[in-house]
Coordinates of N, CA and C in Angstrom, one line a residue:
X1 N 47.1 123.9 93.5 CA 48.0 122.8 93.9 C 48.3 122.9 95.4
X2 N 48.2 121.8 96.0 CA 49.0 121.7 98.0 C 49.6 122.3 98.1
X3 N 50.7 122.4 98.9 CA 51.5 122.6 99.6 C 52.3 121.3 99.2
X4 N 52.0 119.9 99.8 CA 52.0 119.1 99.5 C 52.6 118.5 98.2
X5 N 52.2 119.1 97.2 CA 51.8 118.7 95.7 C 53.3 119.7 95.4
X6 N 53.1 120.7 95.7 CA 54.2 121.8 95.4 C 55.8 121.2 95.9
X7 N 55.1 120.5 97.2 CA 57.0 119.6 97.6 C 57.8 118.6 96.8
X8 N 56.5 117.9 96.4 CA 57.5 116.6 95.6 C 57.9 117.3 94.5
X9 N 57.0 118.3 94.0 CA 57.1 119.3 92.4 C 58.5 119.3 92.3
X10 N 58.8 120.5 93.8 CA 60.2 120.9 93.7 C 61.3 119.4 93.7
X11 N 60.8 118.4 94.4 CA 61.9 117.2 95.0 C 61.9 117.0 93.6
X12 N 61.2 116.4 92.6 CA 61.1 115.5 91.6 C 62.5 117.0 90.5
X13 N 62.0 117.8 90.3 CA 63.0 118.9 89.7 C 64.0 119.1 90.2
X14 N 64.2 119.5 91.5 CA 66.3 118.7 92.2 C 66.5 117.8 91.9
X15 N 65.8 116.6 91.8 CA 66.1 115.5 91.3 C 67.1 115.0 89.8
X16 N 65.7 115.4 89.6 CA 65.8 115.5 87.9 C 67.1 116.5 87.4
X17 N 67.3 117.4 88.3 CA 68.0 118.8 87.5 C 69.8 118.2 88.2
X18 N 69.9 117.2 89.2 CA 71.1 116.6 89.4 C 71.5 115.3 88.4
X19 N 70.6 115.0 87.6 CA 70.9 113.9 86.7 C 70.9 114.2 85.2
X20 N 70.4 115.2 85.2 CA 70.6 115.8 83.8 C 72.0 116.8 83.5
X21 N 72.2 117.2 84.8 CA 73.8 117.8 84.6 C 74.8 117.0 84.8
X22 N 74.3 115.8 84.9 CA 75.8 114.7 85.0 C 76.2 114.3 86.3
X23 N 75.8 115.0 87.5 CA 76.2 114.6 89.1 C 75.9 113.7 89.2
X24 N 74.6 112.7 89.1 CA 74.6 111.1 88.4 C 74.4 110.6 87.5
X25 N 75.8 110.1 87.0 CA 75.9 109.8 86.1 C 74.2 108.4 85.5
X26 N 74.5 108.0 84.2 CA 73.6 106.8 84.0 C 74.5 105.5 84.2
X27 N 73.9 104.7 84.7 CA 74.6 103.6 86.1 C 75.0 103.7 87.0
X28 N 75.1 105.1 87.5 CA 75.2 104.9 88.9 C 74.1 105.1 89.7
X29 N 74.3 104.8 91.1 CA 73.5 104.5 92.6 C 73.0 106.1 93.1
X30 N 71.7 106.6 92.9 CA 71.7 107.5 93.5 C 71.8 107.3 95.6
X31 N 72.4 108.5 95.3 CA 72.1 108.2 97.2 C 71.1 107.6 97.9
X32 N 71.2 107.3 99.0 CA 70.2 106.6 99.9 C 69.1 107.3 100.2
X33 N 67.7 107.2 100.9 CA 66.4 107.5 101.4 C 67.1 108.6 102.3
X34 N 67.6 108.4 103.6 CA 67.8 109.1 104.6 C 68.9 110.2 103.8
X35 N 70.3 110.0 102.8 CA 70.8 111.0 102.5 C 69.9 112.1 101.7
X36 N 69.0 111.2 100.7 CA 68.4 112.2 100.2 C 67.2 113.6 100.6
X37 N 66.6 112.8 101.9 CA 66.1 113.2 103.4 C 66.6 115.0 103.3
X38 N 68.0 114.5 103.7 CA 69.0 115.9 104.3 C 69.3 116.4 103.1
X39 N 69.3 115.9 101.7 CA 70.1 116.4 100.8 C 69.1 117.7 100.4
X40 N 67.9 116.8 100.4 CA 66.6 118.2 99.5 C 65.7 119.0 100.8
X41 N 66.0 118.1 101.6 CA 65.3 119.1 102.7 C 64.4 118.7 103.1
X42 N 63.4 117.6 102.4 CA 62.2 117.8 102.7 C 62.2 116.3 103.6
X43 N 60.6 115.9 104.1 CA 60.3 114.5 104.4 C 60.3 113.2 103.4
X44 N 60.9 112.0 104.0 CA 60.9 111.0 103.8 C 59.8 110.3 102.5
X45 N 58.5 110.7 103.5 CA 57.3 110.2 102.2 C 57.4 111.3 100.8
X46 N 57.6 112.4 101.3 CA 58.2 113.3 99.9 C 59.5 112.8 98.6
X47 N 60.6 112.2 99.3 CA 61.7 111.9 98.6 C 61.0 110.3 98.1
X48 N 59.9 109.6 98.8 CA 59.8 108.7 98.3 C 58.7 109.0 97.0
X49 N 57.9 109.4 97.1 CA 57.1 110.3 96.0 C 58.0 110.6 94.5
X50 N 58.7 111.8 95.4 CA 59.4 112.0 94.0 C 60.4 110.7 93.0
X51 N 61.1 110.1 94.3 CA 61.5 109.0 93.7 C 60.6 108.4 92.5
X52 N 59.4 107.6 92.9 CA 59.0 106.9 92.5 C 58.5 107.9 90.8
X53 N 58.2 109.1 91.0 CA 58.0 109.7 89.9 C 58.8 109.5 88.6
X54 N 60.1 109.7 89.3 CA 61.0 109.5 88.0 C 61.1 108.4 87.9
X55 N 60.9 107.6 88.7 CA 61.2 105.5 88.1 C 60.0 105.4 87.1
X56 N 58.6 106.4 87.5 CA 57.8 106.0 86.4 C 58.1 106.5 85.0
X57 N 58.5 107.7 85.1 CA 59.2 108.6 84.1 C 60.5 107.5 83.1
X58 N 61.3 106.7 83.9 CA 62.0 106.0 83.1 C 63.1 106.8 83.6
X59 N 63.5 107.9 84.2 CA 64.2 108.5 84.6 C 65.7 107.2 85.2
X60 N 64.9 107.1 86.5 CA 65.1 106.3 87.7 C 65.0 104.7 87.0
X61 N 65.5 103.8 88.5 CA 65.3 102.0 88.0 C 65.6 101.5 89.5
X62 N 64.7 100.6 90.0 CA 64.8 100.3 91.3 C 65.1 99.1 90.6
X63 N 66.5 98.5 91.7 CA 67.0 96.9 91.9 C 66.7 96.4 92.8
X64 N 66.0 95.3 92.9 CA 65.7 95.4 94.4 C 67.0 94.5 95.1
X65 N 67.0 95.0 96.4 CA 68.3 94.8 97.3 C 69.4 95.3 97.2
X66 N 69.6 96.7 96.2 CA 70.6 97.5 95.5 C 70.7 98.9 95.5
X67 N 69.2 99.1 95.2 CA 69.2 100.3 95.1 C 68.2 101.3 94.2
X68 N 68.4 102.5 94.1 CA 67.8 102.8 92.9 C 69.1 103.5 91.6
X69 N 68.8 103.4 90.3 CA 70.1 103.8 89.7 C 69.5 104.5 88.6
X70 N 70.4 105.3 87.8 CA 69.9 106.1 87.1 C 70.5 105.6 85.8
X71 N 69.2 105.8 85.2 CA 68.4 104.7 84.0 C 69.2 105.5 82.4
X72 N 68.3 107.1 82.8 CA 68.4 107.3 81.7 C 68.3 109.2 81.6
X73 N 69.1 109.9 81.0 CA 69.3 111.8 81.4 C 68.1 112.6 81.3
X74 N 67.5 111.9 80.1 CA 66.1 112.7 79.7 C 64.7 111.7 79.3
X75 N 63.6 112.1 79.7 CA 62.5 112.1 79.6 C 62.1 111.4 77.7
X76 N 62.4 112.3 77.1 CA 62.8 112.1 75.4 C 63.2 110.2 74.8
X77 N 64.4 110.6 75.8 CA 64.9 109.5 75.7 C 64.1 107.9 75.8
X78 N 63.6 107.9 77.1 CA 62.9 106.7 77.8 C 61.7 106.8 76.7
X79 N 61.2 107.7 76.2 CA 60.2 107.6 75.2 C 60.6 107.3 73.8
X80 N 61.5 107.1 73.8 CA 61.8 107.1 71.6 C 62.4 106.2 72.2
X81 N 62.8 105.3 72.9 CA 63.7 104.1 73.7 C 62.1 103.1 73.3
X82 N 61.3 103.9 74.3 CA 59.8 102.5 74.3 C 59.2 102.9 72.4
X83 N 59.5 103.7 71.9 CA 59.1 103.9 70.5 C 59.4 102.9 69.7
X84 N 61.1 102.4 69.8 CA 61.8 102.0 69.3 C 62.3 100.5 69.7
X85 N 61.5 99.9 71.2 CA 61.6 98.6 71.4 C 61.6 97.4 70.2
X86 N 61.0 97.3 69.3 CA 60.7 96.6 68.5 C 60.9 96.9 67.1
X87 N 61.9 98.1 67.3 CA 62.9 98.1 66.0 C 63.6 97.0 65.8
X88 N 64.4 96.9 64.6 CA 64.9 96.0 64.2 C 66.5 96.5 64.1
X89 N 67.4 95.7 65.0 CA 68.8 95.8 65.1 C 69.4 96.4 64.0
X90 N 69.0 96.2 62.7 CA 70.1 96.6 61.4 C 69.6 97.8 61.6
X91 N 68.9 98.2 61.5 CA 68.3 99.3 61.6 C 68.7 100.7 62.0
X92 N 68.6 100.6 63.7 CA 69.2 100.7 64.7 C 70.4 101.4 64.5
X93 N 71.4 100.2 64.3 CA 72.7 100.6 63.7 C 73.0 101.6 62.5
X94 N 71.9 101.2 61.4 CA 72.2 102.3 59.9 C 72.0 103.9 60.7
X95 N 71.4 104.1 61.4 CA 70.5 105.2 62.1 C 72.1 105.5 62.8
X96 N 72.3 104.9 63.7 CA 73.8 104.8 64.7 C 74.7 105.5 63.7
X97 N 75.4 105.1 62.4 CA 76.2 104.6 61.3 C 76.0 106.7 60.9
X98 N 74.7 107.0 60.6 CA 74.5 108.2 60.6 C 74.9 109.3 61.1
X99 N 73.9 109.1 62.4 CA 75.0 109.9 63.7 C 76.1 110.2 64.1
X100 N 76.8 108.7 64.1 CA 77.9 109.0 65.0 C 79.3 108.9 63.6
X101 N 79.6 108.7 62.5 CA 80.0 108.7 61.4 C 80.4 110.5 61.6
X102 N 79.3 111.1 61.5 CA 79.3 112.4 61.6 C 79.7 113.2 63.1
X103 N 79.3 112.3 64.0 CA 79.9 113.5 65.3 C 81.0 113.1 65.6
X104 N 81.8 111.4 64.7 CA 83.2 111.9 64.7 C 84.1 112.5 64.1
X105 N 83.1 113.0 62.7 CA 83.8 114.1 62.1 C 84.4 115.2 62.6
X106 N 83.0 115.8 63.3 CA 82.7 117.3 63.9 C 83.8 116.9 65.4
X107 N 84.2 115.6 66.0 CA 84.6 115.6 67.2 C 86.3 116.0 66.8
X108 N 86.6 115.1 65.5 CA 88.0 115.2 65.2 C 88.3 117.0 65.0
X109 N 87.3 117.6 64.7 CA 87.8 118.9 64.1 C 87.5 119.9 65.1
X110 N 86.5 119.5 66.2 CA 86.4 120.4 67.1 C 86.5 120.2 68.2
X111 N 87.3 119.2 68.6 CA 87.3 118.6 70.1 C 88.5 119.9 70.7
X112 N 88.2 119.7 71.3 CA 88.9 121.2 72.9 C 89.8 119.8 73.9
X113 N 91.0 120.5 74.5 CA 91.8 120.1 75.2 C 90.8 119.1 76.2
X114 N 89.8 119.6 76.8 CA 88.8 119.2 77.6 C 88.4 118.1 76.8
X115 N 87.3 117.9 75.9 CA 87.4 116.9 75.0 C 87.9 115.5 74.9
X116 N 89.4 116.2 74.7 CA 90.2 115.1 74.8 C 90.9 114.2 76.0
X117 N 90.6 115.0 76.6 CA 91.0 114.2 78.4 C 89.9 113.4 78.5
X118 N 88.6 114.0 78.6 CA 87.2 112.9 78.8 C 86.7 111.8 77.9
X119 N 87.7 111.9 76.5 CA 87.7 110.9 75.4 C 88.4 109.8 75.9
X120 N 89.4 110.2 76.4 CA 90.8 109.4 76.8 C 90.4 108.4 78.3
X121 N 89.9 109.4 78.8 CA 89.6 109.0 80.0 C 88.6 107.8 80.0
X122 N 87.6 108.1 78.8 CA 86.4 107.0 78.6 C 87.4 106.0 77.8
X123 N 87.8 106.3 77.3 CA 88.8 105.0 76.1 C 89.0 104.0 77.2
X124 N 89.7 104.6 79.0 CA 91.0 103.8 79.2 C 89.3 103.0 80.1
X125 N 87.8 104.2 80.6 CA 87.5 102.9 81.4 C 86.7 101.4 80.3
X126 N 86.9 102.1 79.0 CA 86.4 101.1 78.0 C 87.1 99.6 78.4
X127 N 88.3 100.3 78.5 CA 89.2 98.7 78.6 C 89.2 98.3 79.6
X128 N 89.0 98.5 80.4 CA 89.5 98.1 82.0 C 88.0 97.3 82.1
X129 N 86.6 98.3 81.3 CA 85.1 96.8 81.8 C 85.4 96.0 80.6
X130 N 86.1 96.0 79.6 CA 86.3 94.7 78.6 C 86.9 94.0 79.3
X131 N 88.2 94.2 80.3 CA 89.3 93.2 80.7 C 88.4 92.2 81.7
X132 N 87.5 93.0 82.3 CA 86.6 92.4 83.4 C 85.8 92.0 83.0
X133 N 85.3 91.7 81.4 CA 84.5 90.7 81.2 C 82.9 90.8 82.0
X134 N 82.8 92.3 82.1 CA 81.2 92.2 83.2 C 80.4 92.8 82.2
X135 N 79.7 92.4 81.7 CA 78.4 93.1 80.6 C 78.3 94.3 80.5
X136 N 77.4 94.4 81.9 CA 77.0 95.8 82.2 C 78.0 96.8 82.0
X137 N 79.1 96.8 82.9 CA 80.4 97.8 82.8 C 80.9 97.4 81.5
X138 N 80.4 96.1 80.6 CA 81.2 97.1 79.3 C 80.3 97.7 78.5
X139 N 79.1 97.4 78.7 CA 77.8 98.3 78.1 C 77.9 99.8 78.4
X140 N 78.1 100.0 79.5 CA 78.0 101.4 80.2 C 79.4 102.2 79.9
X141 N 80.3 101.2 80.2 CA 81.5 102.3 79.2 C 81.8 102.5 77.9
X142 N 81.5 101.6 77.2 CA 81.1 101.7 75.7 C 80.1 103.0 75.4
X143 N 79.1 103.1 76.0 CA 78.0 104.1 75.9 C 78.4 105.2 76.0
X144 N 79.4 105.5 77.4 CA 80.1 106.8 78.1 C 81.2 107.3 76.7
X145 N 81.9 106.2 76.4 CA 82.5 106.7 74.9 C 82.2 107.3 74.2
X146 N 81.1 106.8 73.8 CA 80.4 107.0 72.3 C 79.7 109.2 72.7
X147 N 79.1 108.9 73.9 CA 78.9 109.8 74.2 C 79.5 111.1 74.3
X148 N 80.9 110.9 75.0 CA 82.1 111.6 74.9 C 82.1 112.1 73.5
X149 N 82.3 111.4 72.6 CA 82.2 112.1 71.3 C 81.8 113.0 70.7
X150 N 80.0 112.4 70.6 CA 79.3 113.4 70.4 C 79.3 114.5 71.1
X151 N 79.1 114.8 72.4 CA 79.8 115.8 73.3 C 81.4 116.9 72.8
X152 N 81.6 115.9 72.4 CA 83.0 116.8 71.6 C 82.7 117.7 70.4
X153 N 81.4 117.0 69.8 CA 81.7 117.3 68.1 C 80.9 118.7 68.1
X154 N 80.4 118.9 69.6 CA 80.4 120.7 69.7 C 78.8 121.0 68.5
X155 N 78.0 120.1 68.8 CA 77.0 120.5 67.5 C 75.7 120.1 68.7
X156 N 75.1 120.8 69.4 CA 74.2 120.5 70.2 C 72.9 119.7 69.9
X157 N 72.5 119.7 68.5 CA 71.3 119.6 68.2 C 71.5 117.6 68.1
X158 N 72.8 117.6 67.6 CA 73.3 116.2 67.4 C 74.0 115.6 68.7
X159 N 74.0 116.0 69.3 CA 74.4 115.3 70.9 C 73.1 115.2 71.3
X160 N 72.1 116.7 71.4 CA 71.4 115.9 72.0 C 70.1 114.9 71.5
X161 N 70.3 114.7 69.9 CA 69.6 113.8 69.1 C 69.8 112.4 69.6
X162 N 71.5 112.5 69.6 CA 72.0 110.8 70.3 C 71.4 110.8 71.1
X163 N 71.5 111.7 72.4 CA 70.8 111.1 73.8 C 69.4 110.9 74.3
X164 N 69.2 111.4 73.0 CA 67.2 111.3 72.9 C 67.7 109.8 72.6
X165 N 68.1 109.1 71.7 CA 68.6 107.9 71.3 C 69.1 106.6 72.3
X166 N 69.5 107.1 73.3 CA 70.3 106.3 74.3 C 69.9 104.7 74.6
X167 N 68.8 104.8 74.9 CA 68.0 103.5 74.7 C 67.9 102.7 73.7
X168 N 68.2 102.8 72.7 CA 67.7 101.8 71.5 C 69.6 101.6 71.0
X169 N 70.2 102.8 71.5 CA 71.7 102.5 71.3 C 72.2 101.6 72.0
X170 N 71.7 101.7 73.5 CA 72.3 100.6 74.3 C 72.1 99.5 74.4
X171 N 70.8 99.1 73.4 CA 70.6 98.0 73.3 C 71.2 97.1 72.0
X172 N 71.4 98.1 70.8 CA 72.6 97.5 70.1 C 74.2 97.2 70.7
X173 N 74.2 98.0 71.4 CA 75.6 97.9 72.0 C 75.6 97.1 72.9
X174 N 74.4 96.3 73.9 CA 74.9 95.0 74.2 C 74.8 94.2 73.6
X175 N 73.8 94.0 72.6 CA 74.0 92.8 71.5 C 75.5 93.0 70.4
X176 N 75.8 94.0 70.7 CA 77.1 94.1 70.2 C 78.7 93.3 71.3
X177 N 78.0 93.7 72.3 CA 79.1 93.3 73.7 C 79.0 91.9 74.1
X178 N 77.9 91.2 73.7 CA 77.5 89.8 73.7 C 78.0 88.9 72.7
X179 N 78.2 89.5 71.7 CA 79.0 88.7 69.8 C 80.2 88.8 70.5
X180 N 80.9 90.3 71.2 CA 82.3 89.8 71.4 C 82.7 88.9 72.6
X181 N 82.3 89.2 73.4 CA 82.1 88.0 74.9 C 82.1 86.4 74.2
X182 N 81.3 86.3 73.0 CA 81.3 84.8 72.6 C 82.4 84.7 71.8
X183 N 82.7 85.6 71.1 CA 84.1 85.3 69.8 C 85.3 85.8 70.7
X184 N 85.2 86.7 71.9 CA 86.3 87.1 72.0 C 87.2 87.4 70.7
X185 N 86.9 88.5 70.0 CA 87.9 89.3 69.4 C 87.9 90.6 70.0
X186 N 88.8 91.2 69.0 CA 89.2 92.6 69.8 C 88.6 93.5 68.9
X187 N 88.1 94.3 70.4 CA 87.0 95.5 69.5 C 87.4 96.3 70.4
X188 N 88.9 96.9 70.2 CA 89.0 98.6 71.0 C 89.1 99.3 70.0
X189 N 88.5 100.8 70.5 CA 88.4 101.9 69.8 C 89.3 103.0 69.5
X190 N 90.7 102.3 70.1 CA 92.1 103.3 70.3 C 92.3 103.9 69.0
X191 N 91.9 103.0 67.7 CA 92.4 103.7 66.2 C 91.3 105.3 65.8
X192 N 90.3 104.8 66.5 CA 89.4 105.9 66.2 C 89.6 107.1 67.0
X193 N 89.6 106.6 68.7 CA 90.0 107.5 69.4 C 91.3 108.4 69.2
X194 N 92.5 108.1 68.9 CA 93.7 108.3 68.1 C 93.4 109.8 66.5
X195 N 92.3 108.7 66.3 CA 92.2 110.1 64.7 C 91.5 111.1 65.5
X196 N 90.9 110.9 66.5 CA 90.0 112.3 66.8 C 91.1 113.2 67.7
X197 N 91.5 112.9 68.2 CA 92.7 113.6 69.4 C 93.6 114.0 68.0
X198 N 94.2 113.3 67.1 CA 95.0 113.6 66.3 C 94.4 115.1 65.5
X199 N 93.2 114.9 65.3 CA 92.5 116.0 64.8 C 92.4 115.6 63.3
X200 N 92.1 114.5 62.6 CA 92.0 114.1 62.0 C 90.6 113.7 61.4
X201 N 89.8 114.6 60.2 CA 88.1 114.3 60.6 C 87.9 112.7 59.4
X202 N 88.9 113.0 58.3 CA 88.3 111.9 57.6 C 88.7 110.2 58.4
X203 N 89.9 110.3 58.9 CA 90.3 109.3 59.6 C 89.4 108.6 60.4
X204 N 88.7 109.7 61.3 CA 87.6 109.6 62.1 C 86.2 108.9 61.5
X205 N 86.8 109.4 60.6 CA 84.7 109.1 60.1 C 85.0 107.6 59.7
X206 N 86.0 106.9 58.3 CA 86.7 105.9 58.6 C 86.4 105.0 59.3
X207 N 87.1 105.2 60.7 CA 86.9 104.1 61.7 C 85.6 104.2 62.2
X208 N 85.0 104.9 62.4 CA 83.8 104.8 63.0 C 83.0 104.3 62.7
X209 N 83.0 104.8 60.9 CA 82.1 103.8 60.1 C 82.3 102.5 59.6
X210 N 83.6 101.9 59.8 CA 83.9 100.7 59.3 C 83.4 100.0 60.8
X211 N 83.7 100.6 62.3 CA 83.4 99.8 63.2 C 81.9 98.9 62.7
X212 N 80.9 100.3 62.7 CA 79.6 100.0 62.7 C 79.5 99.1 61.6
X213 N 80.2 99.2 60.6 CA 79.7 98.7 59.3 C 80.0 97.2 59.4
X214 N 80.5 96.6 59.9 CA 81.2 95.2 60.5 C 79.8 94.3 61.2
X215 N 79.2 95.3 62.0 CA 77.9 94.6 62.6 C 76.6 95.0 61.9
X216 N 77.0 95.8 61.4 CA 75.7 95.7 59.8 C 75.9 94.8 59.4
X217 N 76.9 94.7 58.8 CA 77.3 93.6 57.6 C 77.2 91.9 58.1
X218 N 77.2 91.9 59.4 CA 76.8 90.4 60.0 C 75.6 90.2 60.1
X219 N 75.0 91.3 60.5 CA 73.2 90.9 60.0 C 72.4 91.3 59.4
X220 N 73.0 91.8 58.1 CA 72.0 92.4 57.0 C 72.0 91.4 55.7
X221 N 71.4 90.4 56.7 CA 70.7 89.7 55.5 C 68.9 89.7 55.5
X222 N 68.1 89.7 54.5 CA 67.3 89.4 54.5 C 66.2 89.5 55.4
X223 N 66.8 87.8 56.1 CA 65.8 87.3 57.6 C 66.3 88.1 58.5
X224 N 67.5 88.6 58.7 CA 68.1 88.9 59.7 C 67.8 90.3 60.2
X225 N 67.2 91.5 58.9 CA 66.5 92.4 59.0 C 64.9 92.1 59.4
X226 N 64.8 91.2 59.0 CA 63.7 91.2 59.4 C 63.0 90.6 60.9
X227 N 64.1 90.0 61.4 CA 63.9 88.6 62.6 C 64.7 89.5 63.5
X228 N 65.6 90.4 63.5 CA 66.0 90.6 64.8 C 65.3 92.2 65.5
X229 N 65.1 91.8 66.3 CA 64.3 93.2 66.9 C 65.6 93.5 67.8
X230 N 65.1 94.8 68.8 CA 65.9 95.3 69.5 C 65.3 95.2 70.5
X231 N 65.3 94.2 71.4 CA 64.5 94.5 73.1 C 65.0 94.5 74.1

């Protein structure tokens, strides 16, 4: 391998190794060309390389006139995301209904002080992108929620199962953010959030699963299994 070959190697692994620990987050703006320049050390056509690696990766997401942003934490993910394009919404959610039923079991009974500040914390930016009515920021804090959770419920193999998942979740969860935008009803998570802090696991499971079960129940008919995909 170059010299050459060996630069972007390393660029594309700084990269990658600052988005997978959470320094950028998913939706946000990685730094600029020139910061990232001085940040890794290397030349320009290098950071553009690596860039472009992880946009092909699914890592990364260029807007144009914006920026580039970060898409998605793992590799896994962007793949069982394109696996699962053309799953079908009920689906989706029974799979969801699974998971997360259960990591708010394990979150109610094992969440840590820490836990609970970053639950709370996600609850309050939940409401603040509902009040603003902006898709994206309620998609993206909805997700950060849900996340939090599982991250709580202290069971590694199931956090990181969701986040292999992230893609095919976020795509129910804007077709979920789209129903409420048109009906405007109220879909906060404070009763659920509430039993997990409380320490409370059956409470938890409960709300969680009655949330999901609500949007099962709207389109598990028949056609509706069979006509709605997830794209």
């Amino acid at each position: 391998m170059s010299d050459r070959s060996n630069l972007i190697e390393l660029a594309v692994e700084q990269l990658r190794s600052r988005i997978r620990s959470g320094e950028w987050k998913v939706g946000e703006r990685i730094p600029t060309e020139p910061l990232l320049v001085e940040l890794l050390g290397v030349g320009r056509n290098t950071v553009r390389e690596a860039v472009q690696s992880l946009v092909h990766s699914g890592l990364l997401i260029r807007r144009q006139g914006s920026g580039t942003y970060v898409k998605s934490t793992s590799e896994m993910s962007v793949a069982i995301g394109r696996q699962f394009e053309d799953a079908h919404y009920v689906h989706i959610l029974e799979v969801r209904r699974s998971l997360e039923v259960e990591a708010a079991r394990l979150a109610a009974r094992n969440r840590t002080d820490k836990d609970i500040a970053a639950i709370r914390t996600a609850n309050q930016e939940r409401h603040r992108a509902f009040a603003s009515g902006d898709l994206d920021g309620m998609v993206s804090a909805d997700m950060a929620l849900h996340n939090a959770i599982a991250s709580a419920s202290k069971n590694p193999v199931l956090a990181s199962l969701y986040e292999s998942l992230t893609e095919a979740v976020s795509h129910t969860i804007r077709m979920n953010v789209e129903t409420i935008l048109r009906s405007h009803v109220n879909d906060d998570h404070d009763d659920l959030v509430d039993a997990i802090i409380m320490g409370d696991p059956f409470l938890a499971m409960e709300e969680m699963g009655s949330y999901l079960e609500s949007y099962i129940e709207s389109r598990a008919t028949p056609r509706g299994r069979d006509a709605v995909a997830v794209r």
